[in-house]
Coordinates of C-alpha atoms and ligand atoms in Angstrom, one line a residue:
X1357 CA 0.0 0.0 0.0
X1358 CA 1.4 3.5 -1.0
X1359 CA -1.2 6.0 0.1
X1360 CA -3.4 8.1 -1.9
X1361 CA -2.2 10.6 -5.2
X1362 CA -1.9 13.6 -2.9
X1363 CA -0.2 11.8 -0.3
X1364 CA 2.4 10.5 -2.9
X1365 CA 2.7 14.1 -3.7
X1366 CA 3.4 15.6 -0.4
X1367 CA 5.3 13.3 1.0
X1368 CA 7.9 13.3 -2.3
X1369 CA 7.6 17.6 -2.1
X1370 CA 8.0 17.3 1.7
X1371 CA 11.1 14.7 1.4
X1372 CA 13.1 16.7 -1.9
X1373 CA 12.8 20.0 0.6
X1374 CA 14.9 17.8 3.2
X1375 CA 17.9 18.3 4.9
X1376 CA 18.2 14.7 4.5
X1377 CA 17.5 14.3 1.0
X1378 CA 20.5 17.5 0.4
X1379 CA 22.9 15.3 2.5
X1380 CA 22.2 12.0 1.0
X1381 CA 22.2 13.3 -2.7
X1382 CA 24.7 16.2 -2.5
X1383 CA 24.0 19.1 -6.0
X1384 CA 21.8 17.5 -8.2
X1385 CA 18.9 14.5 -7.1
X1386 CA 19.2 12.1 -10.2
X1387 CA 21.5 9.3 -11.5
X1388 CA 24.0 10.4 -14.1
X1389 CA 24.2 13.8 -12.3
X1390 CA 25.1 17.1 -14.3
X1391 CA 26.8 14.9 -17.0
X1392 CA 24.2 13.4 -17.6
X1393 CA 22.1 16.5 -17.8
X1394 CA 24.5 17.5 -20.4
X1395 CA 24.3 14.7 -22.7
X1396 CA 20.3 15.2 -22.3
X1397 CA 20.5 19.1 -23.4
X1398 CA 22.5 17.9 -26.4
X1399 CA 19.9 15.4 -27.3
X1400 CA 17.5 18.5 -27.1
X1401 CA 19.3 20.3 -29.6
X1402 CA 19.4 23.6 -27.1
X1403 CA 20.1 26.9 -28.5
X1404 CA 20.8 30.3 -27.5
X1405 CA 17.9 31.9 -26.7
X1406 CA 15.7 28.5 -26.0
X1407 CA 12.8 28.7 -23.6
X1408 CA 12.8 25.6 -21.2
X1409 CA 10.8 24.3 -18.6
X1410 CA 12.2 22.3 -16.0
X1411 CA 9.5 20.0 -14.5
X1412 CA 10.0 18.8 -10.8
X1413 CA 13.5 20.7 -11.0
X1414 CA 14.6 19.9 -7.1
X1415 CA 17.4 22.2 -5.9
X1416 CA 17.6 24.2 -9.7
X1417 CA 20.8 22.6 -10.3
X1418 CA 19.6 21.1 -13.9
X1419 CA 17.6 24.8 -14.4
X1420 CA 21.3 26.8 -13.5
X1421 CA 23.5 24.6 -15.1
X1422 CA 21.4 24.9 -18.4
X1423 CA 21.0 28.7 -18.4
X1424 CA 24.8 29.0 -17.8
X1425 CA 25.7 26.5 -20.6
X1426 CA 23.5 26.8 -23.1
X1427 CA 22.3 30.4 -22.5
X1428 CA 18.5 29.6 -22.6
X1429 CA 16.3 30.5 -20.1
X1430 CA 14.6 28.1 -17.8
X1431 CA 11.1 28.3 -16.1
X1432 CA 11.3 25.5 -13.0
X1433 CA 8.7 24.0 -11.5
X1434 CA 8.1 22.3 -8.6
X1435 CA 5.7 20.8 -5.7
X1436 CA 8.1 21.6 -2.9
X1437 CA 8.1 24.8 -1.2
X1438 CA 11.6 23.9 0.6
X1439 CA 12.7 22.8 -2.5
X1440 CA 11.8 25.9 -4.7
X1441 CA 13.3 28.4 -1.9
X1442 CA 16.7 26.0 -1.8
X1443 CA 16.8 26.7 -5.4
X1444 CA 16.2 30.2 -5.5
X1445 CA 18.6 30.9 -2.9
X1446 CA 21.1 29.1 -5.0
X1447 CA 20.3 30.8 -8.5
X1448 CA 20.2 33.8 -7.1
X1449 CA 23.6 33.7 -5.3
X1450 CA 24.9 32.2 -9.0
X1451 CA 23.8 35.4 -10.7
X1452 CA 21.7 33.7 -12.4
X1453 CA 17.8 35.0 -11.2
X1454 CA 17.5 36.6 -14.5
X1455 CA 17.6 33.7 -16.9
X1456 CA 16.1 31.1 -14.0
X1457 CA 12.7 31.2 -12.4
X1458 CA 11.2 28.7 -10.3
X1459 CA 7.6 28.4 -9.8
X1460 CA 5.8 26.2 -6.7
X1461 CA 3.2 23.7 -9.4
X1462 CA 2.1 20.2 -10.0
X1463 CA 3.7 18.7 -13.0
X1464 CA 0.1 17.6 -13.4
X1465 CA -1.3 20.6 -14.3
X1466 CA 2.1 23.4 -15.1
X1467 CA 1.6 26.7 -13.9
X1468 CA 2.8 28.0 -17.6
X1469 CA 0.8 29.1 -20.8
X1470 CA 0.4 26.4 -24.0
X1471 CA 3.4 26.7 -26.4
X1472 CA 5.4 28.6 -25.0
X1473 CA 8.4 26.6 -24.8
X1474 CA 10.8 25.0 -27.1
X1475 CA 12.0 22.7 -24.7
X1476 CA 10.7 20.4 -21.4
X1477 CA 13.0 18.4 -19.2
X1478 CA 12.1 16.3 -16.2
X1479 CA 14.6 14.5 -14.4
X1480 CA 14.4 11.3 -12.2
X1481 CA 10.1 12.5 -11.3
X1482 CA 8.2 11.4 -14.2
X1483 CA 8.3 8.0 -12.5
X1484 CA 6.8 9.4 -9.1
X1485 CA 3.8 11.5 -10.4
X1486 CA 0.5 9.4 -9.7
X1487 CA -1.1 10.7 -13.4
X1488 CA 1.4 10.5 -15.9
X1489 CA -0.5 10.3 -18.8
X1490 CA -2.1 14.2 -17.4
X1491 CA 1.4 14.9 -16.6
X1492 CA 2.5 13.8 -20.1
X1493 CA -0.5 16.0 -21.6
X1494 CA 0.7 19.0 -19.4
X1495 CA 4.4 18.3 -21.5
X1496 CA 3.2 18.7 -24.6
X1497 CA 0.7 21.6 -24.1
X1498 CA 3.5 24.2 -23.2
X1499 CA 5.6 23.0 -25.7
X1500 CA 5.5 24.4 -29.4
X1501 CA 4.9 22.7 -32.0
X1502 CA 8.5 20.9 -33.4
X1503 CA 9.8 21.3 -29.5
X1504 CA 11.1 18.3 -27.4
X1505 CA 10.6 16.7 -24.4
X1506 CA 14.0 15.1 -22.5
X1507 CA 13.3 12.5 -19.7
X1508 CA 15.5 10.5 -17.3
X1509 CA 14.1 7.9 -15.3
X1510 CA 14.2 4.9 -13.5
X1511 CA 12.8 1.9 -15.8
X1512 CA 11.9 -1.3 -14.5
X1513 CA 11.9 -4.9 -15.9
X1514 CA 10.8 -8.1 -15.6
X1515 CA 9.2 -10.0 -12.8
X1516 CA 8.7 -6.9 -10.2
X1517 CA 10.6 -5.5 -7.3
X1518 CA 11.3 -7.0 -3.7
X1519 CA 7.8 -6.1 -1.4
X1520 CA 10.1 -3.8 0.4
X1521 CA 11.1 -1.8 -2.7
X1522 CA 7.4 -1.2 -3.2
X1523 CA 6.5 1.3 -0.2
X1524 CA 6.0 5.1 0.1
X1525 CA 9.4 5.2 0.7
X1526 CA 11.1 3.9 -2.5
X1527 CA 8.1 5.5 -4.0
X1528 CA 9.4 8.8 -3.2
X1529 CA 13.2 7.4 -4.0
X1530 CA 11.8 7.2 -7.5
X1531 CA 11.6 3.1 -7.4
X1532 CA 7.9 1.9 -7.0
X1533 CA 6.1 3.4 -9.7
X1534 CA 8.8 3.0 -12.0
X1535 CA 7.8 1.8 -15.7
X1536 CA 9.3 -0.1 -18.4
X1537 CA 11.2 2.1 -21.3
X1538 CA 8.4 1.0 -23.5
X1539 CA 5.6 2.3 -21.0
X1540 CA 7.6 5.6 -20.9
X1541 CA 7.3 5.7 -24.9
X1542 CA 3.7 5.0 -25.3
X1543 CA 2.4 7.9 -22.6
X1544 CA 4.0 10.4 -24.4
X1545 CA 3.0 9.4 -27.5
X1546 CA -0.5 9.1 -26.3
X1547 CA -0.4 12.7 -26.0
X1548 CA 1.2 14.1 -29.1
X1549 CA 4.6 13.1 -27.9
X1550 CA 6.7 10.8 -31.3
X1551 CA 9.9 9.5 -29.1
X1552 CA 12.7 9.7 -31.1
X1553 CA 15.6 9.0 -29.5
X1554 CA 16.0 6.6 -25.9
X1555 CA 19.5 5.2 -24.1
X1556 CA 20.3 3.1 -21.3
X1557 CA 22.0 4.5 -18.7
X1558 CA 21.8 1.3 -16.2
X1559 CA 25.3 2.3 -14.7
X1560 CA 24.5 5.7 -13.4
X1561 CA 22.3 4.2 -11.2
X1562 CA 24.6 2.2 -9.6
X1563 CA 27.2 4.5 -9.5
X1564 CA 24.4 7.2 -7.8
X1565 CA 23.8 3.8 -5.2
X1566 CA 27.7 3.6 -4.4
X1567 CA 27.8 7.2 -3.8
X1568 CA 24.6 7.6 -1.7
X1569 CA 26.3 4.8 0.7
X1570 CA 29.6 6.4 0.5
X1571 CA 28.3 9.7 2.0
X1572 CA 26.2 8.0 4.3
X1573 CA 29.2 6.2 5.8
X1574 CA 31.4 9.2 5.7
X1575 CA 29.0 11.3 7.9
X1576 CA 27.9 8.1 10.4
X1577 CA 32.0 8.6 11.0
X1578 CA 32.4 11.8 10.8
X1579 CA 29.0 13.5 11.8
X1580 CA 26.8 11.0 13.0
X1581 CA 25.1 14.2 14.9
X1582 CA 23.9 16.3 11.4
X1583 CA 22.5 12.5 10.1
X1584 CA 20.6 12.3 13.4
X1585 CA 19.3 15.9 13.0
X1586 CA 18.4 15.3 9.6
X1587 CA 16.5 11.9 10.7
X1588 CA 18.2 9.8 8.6
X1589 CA 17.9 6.4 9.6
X1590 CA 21.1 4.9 8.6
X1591 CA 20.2 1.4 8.4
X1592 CA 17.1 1.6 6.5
X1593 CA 18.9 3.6 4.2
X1594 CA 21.6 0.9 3.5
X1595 CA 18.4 -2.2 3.3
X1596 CA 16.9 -0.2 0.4
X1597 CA 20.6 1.0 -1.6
X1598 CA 21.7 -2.8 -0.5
X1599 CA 18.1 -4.0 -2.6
X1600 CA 18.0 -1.0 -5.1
X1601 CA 21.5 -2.7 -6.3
X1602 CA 20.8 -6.6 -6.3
X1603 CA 17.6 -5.4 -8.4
X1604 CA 19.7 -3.5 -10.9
X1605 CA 22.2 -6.0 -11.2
X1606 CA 19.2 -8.4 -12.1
X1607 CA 18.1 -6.6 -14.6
X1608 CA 14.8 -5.3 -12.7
X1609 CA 15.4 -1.8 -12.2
X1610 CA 17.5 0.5 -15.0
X1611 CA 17.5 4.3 -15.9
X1612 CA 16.9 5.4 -19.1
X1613 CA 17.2 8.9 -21.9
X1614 CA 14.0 9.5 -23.6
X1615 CA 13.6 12.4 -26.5
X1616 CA 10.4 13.0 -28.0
X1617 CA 9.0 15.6 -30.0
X1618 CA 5.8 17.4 -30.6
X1619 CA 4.1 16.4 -33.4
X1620 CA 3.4 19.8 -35.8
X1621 CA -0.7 18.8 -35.5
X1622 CA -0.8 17.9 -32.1
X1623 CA -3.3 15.1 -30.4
X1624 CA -3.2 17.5 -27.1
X1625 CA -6.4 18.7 -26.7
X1626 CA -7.6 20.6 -24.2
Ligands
LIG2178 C1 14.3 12.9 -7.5 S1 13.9 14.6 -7.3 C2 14.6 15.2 -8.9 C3 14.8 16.7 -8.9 C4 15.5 17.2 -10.1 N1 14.8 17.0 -11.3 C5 16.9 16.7 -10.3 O1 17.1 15.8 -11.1 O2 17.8 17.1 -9.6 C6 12.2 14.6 -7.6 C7 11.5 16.0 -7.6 O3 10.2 15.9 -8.1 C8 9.4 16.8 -7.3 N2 8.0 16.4 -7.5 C9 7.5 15.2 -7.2 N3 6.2 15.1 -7.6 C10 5.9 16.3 -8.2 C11 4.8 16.8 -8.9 N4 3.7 16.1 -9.0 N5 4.9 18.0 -9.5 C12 6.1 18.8 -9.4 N6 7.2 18.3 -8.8 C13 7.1 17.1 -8.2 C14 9.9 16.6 -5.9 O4 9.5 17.7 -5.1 C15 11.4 16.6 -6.2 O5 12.0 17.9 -6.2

């Protein structure tokens, strides 16, 4: 049992906001971190100038890093009100407030006018939103016609997770709603979406694992008070990285690069 849609919600806007979370995950809260954020903008084909949303953006890092790079301007949204202060604080200390906003919104219905964009990105949160195929709509009604859509997420396979991989928790940790690569393809192309590109990224998962434990040991040595303070339950933590890896050694769980593009007639309709 998970809870209800709005529960899901707050409980993954009320964890991302965490002091916890910041420890645990360090500057940006997805596998592949900024490098792989890279490879995504270049599968986007960003250009000076681009208008990009950043859907469930988390502490802005994706949203600066892009307006710094690629000189577009990014519009972030998020359900977190932590979250979305972290990440002004942060954007504004970078200089960067006047290419980067950030907007408190459900990915379920954006806080941002049709076609606006050219580009919409969503990092490691497609997988957690209770109504993807409304979330999926929301996607391709901001963008313009011809603009893409860039997705990374954790894919699953095969015969299922663990029970234990299946609660609120790994909910939130982006595991227990997780789809297949295929699944992925077919609700964005349900609304208007044509993927045309996808990669496996299977590896960055593992290496985000190895580093969440790394930290996690680090502080239990060196600052077991700020993990206690944070209410990080050490051990717990460990069960689920110590799981999350047998199942993507199996096979089960993966992460994956999806492009799609809006189609010039679109089948969004509002
Ligand atoms: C794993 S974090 C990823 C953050 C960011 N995309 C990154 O890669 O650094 C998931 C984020 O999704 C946000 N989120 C979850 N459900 C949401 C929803 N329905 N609408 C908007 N944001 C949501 C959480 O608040 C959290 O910041």
């Amino acid at each position: 049992m998970t809870g209800t849609p709005a529960e899901i919600k707050a409980c993954c806007a009320a964890s991302y906001g965490s002091d916890a979370v910041a420890l645990l995950l360090g500057e940006s809260y997805h596998p592949g971190g900024l490098s792989l954020t890279r490879r995504l903008a270049e599968r986007l084909r960003l250009r000076s100038g681009h208008r990009v949303v950043d859907v469930a953006a988390g502490p802005g890092a994706t949203a600066r890093l892009l307006a710094a790079d690629y000189d577009v301007t990014v519009d972030g949204v998020d359900l977190g009100e932590e979250g979305i202060a972290r990440a002004r604080a942060a954007t504004e200390q970078a200089g960067l407030a006047a290419q980067v906003r950030f907007h408190l919104g459900d990915a379920e219905r954006i806080p941002l006018p049709d076609g606006g964009f050219d580009a919409v990105v969503c990092e490691c949160a497609f997988c957690t939103f209770p109504d993807k195929a409304m979330a999926a709509a929301e996607f391709a009604r901001v963008l313009r016609p011809g603009g893409r859509v860039g997705i990374t997420d954790v894919t699953i396979a095969g015969h299922g997770l663990p029970q234990e991989l299946t609660t609120l928790t790994a909910w939130v940790a982006c595991i227990a709603d997780a789809r297949p690569l295929d699944e992925y393809v077919a609700l964005l192309e349900a609304a208007g979406l044509r993927a045309v590109h996808t990669e496996h990224h299977d590896e960055a998962l593992i290496r985000m694992i190895d580093e969440i434990e790394a930290r996690l040991r680090l502080l239990r040595m060196t600052a077991p008070r700020r993990l206690a303070d944070a209410g990080v339950d050490v051990d717990a933590v460990l069960r689920h990285t110590t799981l999350a890896r047998e199942a993507v050694t199996d096979g089960v769980l993966g992460y994956a690069l999806l492009i799609a593009e809006k189609q010039l007639v679109s089948a969004y309709t509002s």
